[in-house]
Short mmCIF file of C-alpha atoms and ligand atoms in Angstrom, two decimals:
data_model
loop_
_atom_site.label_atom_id
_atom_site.label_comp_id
_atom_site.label_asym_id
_atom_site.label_seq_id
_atom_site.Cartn_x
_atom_site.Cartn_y
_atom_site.Cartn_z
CA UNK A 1 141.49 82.98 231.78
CA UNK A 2 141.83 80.60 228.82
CA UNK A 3 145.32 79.83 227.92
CA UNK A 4 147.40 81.93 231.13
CA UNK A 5 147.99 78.21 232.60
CA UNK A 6 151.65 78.21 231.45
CA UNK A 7 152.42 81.43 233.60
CA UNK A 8 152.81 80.82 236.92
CA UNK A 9 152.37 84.37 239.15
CA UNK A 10 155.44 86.64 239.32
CA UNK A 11 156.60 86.04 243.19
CA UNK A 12 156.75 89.17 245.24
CA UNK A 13 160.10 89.68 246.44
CA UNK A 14 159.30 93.30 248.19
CA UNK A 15 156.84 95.89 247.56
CA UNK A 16 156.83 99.43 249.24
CA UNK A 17 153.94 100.44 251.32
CA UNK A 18 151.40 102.86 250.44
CA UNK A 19 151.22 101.98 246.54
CA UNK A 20 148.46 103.22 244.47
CA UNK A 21 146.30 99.99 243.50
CA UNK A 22 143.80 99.86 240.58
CA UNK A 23 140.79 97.60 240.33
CA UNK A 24 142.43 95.25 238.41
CA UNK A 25 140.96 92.00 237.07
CA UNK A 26 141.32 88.95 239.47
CA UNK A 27 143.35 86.94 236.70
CA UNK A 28 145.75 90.09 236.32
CA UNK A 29 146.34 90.42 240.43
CA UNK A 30 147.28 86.84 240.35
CA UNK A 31 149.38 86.99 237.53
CA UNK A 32 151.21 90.16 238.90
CA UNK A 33 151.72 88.52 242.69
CA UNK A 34 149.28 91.91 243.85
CA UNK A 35 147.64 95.03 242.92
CA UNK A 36 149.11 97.63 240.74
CA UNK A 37 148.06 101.15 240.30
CA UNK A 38 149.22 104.85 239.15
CA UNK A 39 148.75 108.07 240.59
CA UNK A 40 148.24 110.18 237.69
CA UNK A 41 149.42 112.03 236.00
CA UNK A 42 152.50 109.54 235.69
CA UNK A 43 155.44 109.19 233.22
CA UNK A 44 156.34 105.06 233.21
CA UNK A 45 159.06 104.08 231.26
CA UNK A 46 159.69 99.93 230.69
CA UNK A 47 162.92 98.25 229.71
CA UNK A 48 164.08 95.08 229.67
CA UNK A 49 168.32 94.60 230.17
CA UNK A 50 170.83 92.17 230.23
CA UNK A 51 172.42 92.28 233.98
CA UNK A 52 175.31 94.45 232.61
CA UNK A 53 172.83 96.99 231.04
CA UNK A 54 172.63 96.20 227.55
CA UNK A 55 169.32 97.15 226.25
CA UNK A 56 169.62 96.69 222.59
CA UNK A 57 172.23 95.06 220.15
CA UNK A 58 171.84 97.35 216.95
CA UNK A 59 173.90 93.93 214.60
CA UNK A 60 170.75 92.08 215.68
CA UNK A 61 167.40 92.59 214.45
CA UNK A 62 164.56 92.56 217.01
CA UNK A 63 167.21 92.18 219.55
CA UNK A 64 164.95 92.91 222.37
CA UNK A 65 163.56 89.73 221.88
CA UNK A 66 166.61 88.06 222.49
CA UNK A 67 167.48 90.07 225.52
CA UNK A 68 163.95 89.26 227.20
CA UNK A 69 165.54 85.42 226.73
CA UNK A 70 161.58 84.31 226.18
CA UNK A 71 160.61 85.36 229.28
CA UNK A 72 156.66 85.17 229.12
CA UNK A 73 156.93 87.24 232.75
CA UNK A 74 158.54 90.27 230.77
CA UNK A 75 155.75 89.62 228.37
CA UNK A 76 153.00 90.00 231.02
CA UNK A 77 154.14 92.82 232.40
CA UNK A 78 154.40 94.91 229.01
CA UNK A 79 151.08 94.02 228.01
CA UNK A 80 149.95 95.05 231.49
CA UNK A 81 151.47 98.65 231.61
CA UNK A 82 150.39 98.50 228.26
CA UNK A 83 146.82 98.00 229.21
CA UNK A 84 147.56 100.69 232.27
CA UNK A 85 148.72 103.07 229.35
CA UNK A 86 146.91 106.08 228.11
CA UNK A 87 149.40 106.42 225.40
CA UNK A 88 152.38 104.75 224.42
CA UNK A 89 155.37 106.79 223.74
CA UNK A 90 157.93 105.59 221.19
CA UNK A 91 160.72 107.05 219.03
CA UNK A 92 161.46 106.81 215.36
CA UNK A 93 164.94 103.70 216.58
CA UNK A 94 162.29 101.46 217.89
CA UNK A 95 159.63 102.24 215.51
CA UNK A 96 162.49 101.20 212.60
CA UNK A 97 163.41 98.20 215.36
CA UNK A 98 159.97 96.97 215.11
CA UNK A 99 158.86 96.49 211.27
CA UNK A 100 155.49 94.55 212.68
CA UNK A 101 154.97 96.68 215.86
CA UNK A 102 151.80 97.52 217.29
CA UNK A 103 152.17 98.52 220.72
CA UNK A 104 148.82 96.67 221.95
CA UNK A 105 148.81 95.12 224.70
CA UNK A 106 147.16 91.87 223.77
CA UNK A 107 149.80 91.34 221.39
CA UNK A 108 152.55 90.74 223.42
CA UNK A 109 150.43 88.34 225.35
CA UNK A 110 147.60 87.40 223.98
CA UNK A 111 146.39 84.82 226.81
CA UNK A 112 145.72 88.14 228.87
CA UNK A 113 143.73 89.96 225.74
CA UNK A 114 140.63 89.80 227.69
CA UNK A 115 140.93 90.42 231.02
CA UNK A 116 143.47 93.48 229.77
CA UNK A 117 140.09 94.81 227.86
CA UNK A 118 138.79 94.21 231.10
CA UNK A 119 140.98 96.37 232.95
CA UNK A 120 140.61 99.33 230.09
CA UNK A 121 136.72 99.26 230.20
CA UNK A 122 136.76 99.07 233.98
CA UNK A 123 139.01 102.76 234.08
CA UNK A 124 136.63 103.73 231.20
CA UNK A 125 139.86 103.90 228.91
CA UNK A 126 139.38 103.28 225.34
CA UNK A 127 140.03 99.96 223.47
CA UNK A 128 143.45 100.79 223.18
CA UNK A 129 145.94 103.16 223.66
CA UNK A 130 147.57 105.52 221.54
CA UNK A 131 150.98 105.05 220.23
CA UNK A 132 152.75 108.56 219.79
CA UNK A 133 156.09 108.28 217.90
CA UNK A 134 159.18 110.78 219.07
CA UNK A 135 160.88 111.71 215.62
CA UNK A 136 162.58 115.32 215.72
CA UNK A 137 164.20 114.85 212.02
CA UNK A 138 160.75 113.06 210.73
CA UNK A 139 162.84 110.23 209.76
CA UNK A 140 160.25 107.74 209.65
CA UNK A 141 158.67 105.49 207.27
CA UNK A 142 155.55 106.76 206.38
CA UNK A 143 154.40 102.89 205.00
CA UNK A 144 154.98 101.53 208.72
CA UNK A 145 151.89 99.72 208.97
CA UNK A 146 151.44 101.60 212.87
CA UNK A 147 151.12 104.76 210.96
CA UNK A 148 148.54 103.20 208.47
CA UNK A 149 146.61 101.80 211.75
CA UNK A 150 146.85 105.27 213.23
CA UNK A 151 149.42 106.64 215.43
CA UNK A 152 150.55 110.69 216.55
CA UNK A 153 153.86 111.62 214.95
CA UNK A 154 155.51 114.20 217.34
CA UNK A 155 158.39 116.02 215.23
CA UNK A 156 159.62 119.26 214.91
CA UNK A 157 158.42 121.85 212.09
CA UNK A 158 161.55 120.45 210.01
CA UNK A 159 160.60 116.79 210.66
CA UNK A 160 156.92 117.79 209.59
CA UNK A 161 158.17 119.04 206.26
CA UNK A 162 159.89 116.04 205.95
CA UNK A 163 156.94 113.79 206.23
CA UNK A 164 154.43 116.31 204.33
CA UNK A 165 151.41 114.98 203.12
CA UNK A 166 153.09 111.41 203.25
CA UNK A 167 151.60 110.21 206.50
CA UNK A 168 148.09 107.74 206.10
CA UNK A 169 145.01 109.56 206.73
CA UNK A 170 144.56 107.24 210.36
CA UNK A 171 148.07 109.01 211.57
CA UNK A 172 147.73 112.94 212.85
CA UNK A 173 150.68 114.94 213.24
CA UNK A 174 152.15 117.62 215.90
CA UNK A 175 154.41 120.01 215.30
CA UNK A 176 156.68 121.09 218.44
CA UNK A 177 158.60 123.91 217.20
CA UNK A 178 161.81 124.37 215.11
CA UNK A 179 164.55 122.65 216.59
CA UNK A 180 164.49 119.08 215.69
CA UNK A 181 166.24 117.91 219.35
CA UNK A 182 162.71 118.77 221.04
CA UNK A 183 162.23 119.64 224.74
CA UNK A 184 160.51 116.55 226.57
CA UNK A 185 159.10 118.58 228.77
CA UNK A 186 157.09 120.14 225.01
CA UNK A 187 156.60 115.86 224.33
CA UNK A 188 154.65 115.57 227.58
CA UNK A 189 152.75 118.67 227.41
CA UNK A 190 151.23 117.50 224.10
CA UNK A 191 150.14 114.09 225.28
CA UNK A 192 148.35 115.71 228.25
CA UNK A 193 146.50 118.24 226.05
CA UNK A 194 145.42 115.51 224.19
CA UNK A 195 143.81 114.12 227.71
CA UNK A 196 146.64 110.93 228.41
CA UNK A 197 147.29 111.21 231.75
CA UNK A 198 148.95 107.46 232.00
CA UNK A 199 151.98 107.41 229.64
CA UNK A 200 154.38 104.53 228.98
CA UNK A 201 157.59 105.11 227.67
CA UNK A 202 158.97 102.15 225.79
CA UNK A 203 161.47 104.39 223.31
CA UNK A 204 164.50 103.33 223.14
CA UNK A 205 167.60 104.56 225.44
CA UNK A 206 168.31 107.62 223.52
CA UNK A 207 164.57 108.82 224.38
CA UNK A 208 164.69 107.93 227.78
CA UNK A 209 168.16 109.16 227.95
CA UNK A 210 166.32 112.79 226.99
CA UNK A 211 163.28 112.13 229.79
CA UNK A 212 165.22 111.33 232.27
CA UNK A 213 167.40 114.46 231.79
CA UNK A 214 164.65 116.57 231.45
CA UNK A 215 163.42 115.13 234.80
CA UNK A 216 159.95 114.71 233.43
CA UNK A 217 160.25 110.75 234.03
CA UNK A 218 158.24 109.34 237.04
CA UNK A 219 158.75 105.78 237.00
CA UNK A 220 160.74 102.89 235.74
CA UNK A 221 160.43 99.04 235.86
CA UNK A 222 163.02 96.94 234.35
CA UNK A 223 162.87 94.00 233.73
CA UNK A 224 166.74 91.84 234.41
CA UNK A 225 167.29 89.18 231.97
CA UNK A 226 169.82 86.47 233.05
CA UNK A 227 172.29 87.65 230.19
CA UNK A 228 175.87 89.41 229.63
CA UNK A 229 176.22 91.02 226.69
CA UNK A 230 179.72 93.00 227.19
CA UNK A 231 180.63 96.54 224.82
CA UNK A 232 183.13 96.55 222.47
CA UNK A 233 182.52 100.65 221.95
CA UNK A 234 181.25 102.47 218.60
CA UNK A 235 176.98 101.76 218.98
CA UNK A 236 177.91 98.08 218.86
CA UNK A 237 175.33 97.63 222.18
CA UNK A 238 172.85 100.38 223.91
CA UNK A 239 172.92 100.86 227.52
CA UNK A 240 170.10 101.67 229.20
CA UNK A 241 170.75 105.29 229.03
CA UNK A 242 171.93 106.61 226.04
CA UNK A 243 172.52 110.87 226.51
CA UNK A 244 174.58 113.29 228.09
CA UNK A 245 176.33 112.31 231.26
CA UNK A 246 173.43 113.15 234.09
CA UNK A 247 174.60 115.83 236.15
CA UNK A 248 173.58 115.06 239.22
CA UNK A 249 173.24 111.18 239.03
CA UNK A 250 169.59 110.19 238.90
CA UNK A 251 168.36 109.06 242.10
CA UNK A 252 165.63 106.27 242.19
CA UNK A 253 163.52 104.59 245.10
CA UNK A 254 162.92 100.95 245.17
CA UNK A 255 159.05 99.92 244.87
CA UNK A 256 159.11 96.51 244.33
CA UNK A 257 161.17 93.58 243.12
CA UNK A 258 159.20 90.48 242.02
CA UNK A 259 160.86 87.00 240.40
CA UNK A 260 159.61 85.37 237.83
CA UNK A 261 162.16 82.30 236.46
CA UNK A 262 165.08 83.71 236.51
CA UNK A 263 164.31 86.94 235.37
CA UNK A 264 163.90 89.84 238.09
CA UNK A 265 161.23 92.84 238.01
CA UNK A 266 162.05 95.73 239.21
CA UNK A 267 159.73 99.31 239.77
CA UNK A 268 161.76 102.47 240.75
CA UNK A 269 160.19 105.82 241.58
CA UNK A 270 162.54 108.28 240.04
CA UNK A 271 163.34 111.59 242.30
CA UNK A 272 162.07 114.15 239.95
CA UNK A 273 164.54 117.16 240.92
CA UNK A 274 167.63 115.29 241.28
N1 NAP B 301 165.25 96.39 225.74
C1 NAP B 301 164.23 97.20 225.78
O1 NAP B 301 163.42 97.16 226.70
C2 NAP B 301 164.01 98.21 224.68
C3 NAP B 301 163.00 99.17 224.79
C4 NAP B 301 162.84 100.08 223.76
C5 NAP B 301 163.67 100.02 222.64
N2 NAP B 301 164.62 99.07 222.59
C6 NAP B 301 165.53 98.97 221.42
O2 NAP B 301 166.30 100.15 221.33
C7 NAP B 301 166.71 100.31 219.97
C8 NAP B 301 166.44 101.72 219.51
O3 NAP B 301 167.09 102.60 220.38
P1 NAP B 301 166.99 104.18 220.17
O4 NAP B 301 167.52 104.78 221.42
O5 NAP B 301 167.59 104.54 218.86
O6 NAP B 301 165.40 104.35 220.03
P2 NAP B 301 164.41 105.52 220.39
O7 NAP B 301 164.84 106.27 221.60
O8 NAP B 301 163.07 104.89 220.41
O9 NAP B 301 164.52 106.47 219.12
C9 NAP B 301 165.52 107.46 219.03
C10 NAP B 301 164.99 108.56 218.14
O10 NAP B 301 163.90 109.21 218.78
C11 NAP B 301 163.88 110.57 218.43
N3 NAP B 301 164.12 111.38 219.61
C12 NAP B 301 164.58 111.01 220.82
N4 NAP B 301 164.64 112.05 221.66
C13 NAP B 301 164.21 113.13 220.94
C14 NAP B 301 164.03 114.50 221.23
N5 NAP B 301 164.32 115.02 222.45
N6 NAP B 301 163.59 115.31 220.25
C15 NAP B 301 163.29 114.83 219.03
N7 NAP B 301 163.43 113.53 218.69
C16 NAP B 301 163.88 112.70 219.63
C17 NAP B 301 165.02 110.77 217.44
O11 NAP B 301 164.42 110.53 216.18
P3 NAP B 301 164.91 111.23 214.81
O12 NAP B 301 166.34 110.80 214.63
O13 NAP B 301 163.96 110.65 213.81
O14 NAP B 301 164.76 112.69 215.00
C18 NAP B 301 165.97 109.65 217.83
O15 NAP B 301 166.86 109.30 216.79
C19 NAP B 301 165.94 99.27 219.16
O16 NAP B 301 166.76 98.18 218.90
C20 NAP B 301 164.82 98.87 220.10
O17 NAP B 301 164.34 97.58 219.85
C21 NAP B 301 164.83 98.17 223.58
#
């Protein structure tokens, strides 16, 4: 694979037994350190944190860049559960985070574009997947060029009035009721009616914070960065999980840990009805 020869494989640190493993291209099970595979239908969320938890620094643009410290690993590994990804779910925080976004997976590393094609033709997926944005209030910019490449807006009735006929002919929108604080459980739904059976979360913590206490996510892997970023309070960092205290805790089972530098990769199965 031309240009993969400054990534050296993540190193398998432990990996549960009895994993689901695609037929992934040879230069992608190297990469990885092993197979990788979904049973499906599957909810996948991916983060990358400092060790104390700090997903994003709102004072910083892009600051998910910084916390992934330049770790090309991290980078693999999105644009593979990218490439894994039916759909890719974000909300309207990271769509604003992201001015340039695209949620492809050959753009966050494009030495991989090809054999991630690969690995799309070879689960007869299509080119690429389909970026649905989460935005309740329809607080979006319209002029995002995502939406002018094409993307599903998910927003309530209100948020839909909002946009009206603003949205670029590529972009569809869905309607999920009234209330603008939409169920997840409504979010997933949607996505599956539409045929995505694979879907990657990479919204923001107050998203995840909502799928996680609506118990409809299946899967996380986080990525650890080697970074503290401490929390003075008032929004000035986001934790991981950004919601209502979860009552119960969330419960999560370890299915692998890999190394790659000195970042660490973790993949948790999350217990559905805790
Ligand atoms: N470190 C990482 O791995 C990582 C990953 C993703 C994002 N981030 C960062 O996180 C920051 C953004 O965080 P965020 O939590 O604000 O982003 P987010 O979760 O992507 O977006 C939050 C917005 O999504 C919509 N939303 C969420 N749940 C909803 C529900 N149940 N019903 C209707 N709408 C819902 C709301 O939009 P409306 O207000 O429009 O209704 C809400 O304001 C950015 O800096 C981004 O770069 C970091």
């Amino acid at each position: 694979m031309a240009g993969d020869s400054h990534l050296e494989p993540l190193e398998v640190l432990y990996e549960a037994d009895g994993l689901a493993a695609a037929d992934l291209p040879p230069e992608l099970t190297r990469l990885y350190g092993g197979p990788l595979g979904f049973d499906e239908p599957r909810l996948f969320a991916n983060f990358v944190s400092t060790i104390d938890g700090v997903v994003a620094i709102p004072s910083i643009p892009k600051s998910n860049a910084v916390i992934a410290a330049g770790s090309k690993g991290d980078h693999f590994v999105m644009g593979l559960l990218r490439a894994f990804a039916d759909v890719v779910l974000i909300g309207s925080g990271t769509l604003r985070s992201s001015p340039e976004g695209t949620w492809l997976p050959e753009k966050v590393f494009p030495p991989a574009a090809a054999a991630f094609a690969g690995l799309r033709h070879a689960r007869d997926r299509p080119e690429k997947p389909e970026v649905a944005v989460l935005t309740g209030r329809g607080s979006i910019d319209p002029a995002h060029p995502l939406l002018e490449s094409g993307a599903l807006v998910l927003t309530s009735e209100r948020g839909a009035a909002r946009l009206g006929g603003e949205l670029p002919p590529a972009s569809a929108i869905v309607s999920l009721g009234e209330d603008t604080s939409i169920d997840p459980h409504a979010v997933v739904s949607a996505l599956h009616e539409r045929g995505h059976r694979l879907i990657l979360s990479e919204a923001g913590p107050h998203t995840f914070g909502d799928l996680l206490g609506a118990g409809v996510v299946d899967e996380l892997f986080l990525t650890v960065s080697p970074l503290l970023a401490g929390n003075a309070g008032q929004d000035s960092r986001f934790r991981l999980v950004e919601a209502e205290d979860l009552n119960p805790l969330a419960r999560a089972r370890t299915l692998s840990i890999r190394r790659h530098e000195e970042h660490v990769f973790l993949r948790y199965e999350l217990d559905r009805g805790a």
